[in-house]
Amino acid sequence: GENVEQHPSTLSVQEGDSAVIKCTYSDSASNYFPWYKQELGKGPQLIIDIRSNVGEKKDQRIAVTLNKTAKHFSLHITETQPEDSAVYFCAASEGGSTLGRLYFGRGTQLTVWP
Amino acid sequence: DTEVTQTPKHLVMGMTNKKSLKCEQHMGHRAMYWYKQKAKKPPELMFVYSYEKLSINESVPSRFSPECPNSSLLNLHLHALQPEDSALYLCASSQEQAAGQTGELFFGEGSRLTVL
């Protein structure tokens, strides 16, 4: 099955700085890569996703890049704010699946200091 | 606000109790999921229903029994649980996509279960 590695496990940044979280995956057939934000006591919320036919996607302060050759993808958050503090999970789909079988990374605890 | 609603938000039960977790979505999604999440860990897939039929069972112990009464509802029946089953149980739903395409998962807020 798919194996997703995520780094770093914790990340602390000053408000206004950028944050980058990186993930690698093992199954070259995986074609969907979502990022979830999970705040304390809440369920994961999708913040951005990318499919394998696209190299980069942006949504305001958040961007995701995908390198299919190297099998890695990254989340970039610019101009961080204290409310960005949360656990972030990357995930990769099971290649060829029409169902949402996702393989998650272990998560990154992001703390943004005011 | 999440469009996947889970009840109850918190549940405490003894090892001999029988209880149920409920999940509801009105987005017209035809795939629904149960995930289990332990503290500081990623969600782990338990079950997947597609068009109200069980499609995936990730070798979950029989003390967890899923049920999908209709396309909007998903239940998880609990019986004879162990303390190590204490966790956050997340429900999710997604729309079926074209062949080979995974759909976006929408998660509920979860039901936090404590087994004494």
mmCIF file of C-alpha atoms in Angstrom, chain B:
data_model
loop_
_atom_site.group_PDB
_atom_site.id
_atom_site.type_symbol
_atom_site.label_atom_id
_atom_site.label_comp_id
_atom_site.label_asym_id
_atom_site.label_seq_id
_atom_site.Cartn_x
_atom_site.Cartn_y
_atom_site.Cartn_z
ATOM 1 C CA ASP B 1 -19.328 24.942 9.359
ATOM 2 C CA THR B 2 -19.095 21.240 8.573
ATOM 3 C CA GLU B 3 -21.941 19.735 6.568
ATOM 4 C CA VAL B 4 -21.377 16.317 8.125
ATOM 5 C CA THR B 5 -23.096 16.128 11.495
ATOM 6 C CA GLN B 6 -22.082 13.632 14.146
ATOM 7 C CA THR B 7 -23.823 12.771 17.416
ATOM 8 C CA PRO B 8 -23.095 12.525 20.212
ATOM 9 C CA LYS B 9 -20.043 14.798 20.503
ATOM 10 C CA HIS B 10 -18.929 12.960 23.637
ATOM 11 C CA LEU B 11 -19.724 9.453 24.861
ATOM 12 C CA VAL B 12 -18.565 7.596 27.943
ATOM 13 C CA MET B 13 -19.399 3.914 28.159
ATOM 14 C CA GLY B 14 -18.508 0.839 30.117
ATOM 15 C CA MET B 15 -17.110 -2.290 28.563
ATOM 16 C CA THR B 16 -20.461 -4.093 28.779
ATOM 17 C CA ASN B 17 -22.565 -1.283 27.306
ATOM 18 C CA LYS B 18 -24.093 -1.073 23.854
ATOM 19 C CA LYS B 19 -24.130 2.353 22.250
ATOM 20 C CA SER B 20 -24.256 3.879 18.768
ATOM 21 C CA LEU B 21 -22.595 6.778 16.996
ATOM 22 C CA LYS B 22 -24.578 8.578 14.326
ATOM 23 C CA CYS B 23 -23.597 10.547 11.258
ATOM 24 C CA GLU B 24 -25.714 12.500 8.789
ATOM 25 C CA GLN B 25 -24.952 14.394 5.581
ATOM 26 C CA HIS B 26 -27.258 16.168 3.140
ATOM 27 C CA MET B 27 -24.803 16.908 0.360
ATOM 28 C CA GLY B 28 -26.036 14.029 -1.806
ATOM 29 C CA HIS B 29 -22.773 12.168 -1.354
ATOM 30 C CA ARG B 30 -22.952 8.436 -2.043
ATOM 31 C CA ALA B 31 -19.802 7.376 -0.198
ATOM 32 C CA MET B 32 -19.535 7.533 3.606
ATOM 33 C CA TYR B 33 -16.676 6.604 5.884
ATOM 34 C CA TRP B 34 -15.762 5.875 9.483
ATOM 35 C CA TYR B 35 -12.292 6.823 10.679
ATOM 36 C CA LYS B 36 -10.717 6.346 14.105
ATOM 37 C CA GLN B 37 -8.222 8.894 15.424
ATOM 38 C CA LYS B 38 -6.070 8.495 18.506
ATOM 39 C CA ALA B 39 -4.464 11.506 20.149
ATOM 40 C CA LYS B 40 -1.607 13.050 18.140
ATOM 41 C CA LYS B 41 -2.096 10.499 15.328
ATOM 42 C CA PRO B 42 -3.583 10.703 11.840
ATOM 43 C CA PRO B 43 -7.062 9.327 11.111
ATOM 44 C CA GLU B 44 -7.193 5.575 10.397
ATOM 45 C CA LEU B 45 -9.778 4.224 7.971
ATOM 46 C CA MET B 46 -12.254 1.716 9.446
ATOM 47 C CA PHE B 47 -15.149 1.319 6.984
ATOM 48 C CA VAL B 48 -16.326 2.677 3.655
ATOM 49 C CA TYR B 49 -19.883 2.539 2.322
ATOM 50 C CA SER B 50 -20.590 3.177 -1.321
ATOM 51 C CA TYR B 51 -24.216 3.480 -2.422
ATOM 52 C CA GLU B 52 -25.275 2.107 0.970
ATOM 53 C CA LYS B 53 -23.225 -1.056 0.563
ATOM 54 C CA LEU B 54 -20.158 -1.868 2.637
ATOM 55 C CA SER B 55 -17.191 -1.571 0.275
ATOM 56 C CA ILE B 56 -14.211 -1.583 2.604
ATOM 57 C CA ASN B 57 -13.695 -3.083 6.060
ATOM 58 C CA GLU B 58 -10.165 -2.504 7.255
ATOM 59 C CA SER B 59 -10.132 -5.673 9.393
ATOM 60 C CA VAL B 60 -11.983 -3.899 12.182
ATOM 61 C CA PRO B 61 -12.946 -6.050 15.228
ATOM 62 C CA SER B 62 -16.553 -7.219 15.235
ATOM 63 C CA ARG B 63 -17.290 -5.189 18.392
ATOM 64 C CA PHE B 64 -17.619 -2.304 15.897
ATOM 65 C CA SER B 65 -20.621 -2.793 13.612
ATOM 66 C CA PRO B 66 -21.389 -0.239 10.885
ATOM 67 C CA GLU B 67 -24.783 0.352 9.354
ATOM 68 C CA CYS B 68 -25.939 2.566 6.492
ATOM 69 C CA PRO B 69 -29.766 2.834 6.681
ATOM 70 C CA ASN B 70 -29.933 5.236 3.715
ATOM 71 C CA SER B 71 -27.709 7.449 1.608
ATOM 72 C CA SER B 72 -27.714 10.262 4.199
ATOM 73 C CA LEU B 73 -27.153 8.285 7.392
ATOM 74 C CA LEU B 74 -24.315 6.225 8.776
ATOM 75 C CA ASN B 75 -24.237 4.525 12.166
ATOM 76 C CA LEU B 76 -21.516 2.788 14.123
ATOM 77 C CA HIS B 77 -22.813 0.341 16.712
ATOM 78 C CA LEU B 78 -20.528 -0.317 19.652
ATOM 79 C CA HIS B 79 -20.603 -3.375 21.906
ATOM 80 C CA ALA B 80 -18.171 -4.866 24.425
ATOM 81 C CA LEU B 81 -15.506 -2.255 23.720
ATOM 82 C CA GLN B 82 -12.114 -2.145 25.384
ATOM 83 C CA PRO B 83 -10.425 0.882 27.015
ATOM 84 C CA GLU B 84 -7.961 0.983 24.099
ATOM 85 C CA ASP B 85 -10.921 1.749 21.796
ATOM 86 C CA SER B 86 -11.140 5.201 23.379
ATOM 87 C CA ALA B 87 -10.562 7.659 20.546
ATOM 88 C CA LEU B 88 -12.134 10.307 18.330
ATOM 89 C CA TYR B 89 -14.411 8.645 15.769
ATOM 90 C CA LEU B 90 -14.750 10.650 12.583
ATOM 91 C CA CYS B 91 -17.383 10.306 9.921
ATOM 92 C CA ALA B 92 -16.734 11.569 6.399
ATOM 93 C CA SER B 93 -18.508 11.643 3.078
ATOM 94 C CA SER B 94 -17.510 12.154 -0.541
ATOM 95 C CA GLN B 95 -19.024 12.315 -3.960
ATOM 96 C CA GLU B 96 -18.202 9.491 -6.343
ATOM 97 C CA GLN B 97 -15.841 10.709 -9.020
ATOM 98 C CA ALA B 98 -14.954 9.549 -12.493
ATOM 99 C CA ALA B 99 -13.056 6.281 -12.740
ATOM 100 C CA GLY B 100 -9.638 6.553 -11.155
ATOM 101 C CA GLN B 101 -10.378 9.891 -9.476
ATOM 102 C CA THR B 102 -10.658 10.227 -5.699
ATOM 103 C CA GLY B 103 -13.281 12.626 -4.426
ATOM 104 C CA GLU B 104 -12.822 15.259 -1.720
ATOM 105 C CA LEU B 105 -13.607 13.996 1.767
ATOM 106 C CA PHE B 106 -15.711 16.131 4.062
ATOM 107 C CA PHE B 107 -15.232 15.266 7.732
ATOM 108 C CA GLY B 108 -17.562 15.766 10.653
ATOM 109 C CA GLU B 109 -16.384 17.144 13.998
ATOM 110 C CA GLY B 110 -16.154 13.654 15.469
ATOM 111 C CA SER B 111 -17.511 11.776 18.454
ATOM 112 C CA ARG B 112 -15.059 11.513 21.329
ATOM 113 C CA LEU B 113 -15.466 8.085 22.899
ATOM 114 C CA THR B 114 -14.163 7.084 26.313
ATOM 115 C CA VAL B 115 -14.396 3.437 27.353
ATOM 116 C CA LEU B 116 -14.061 2.815 31.079
#
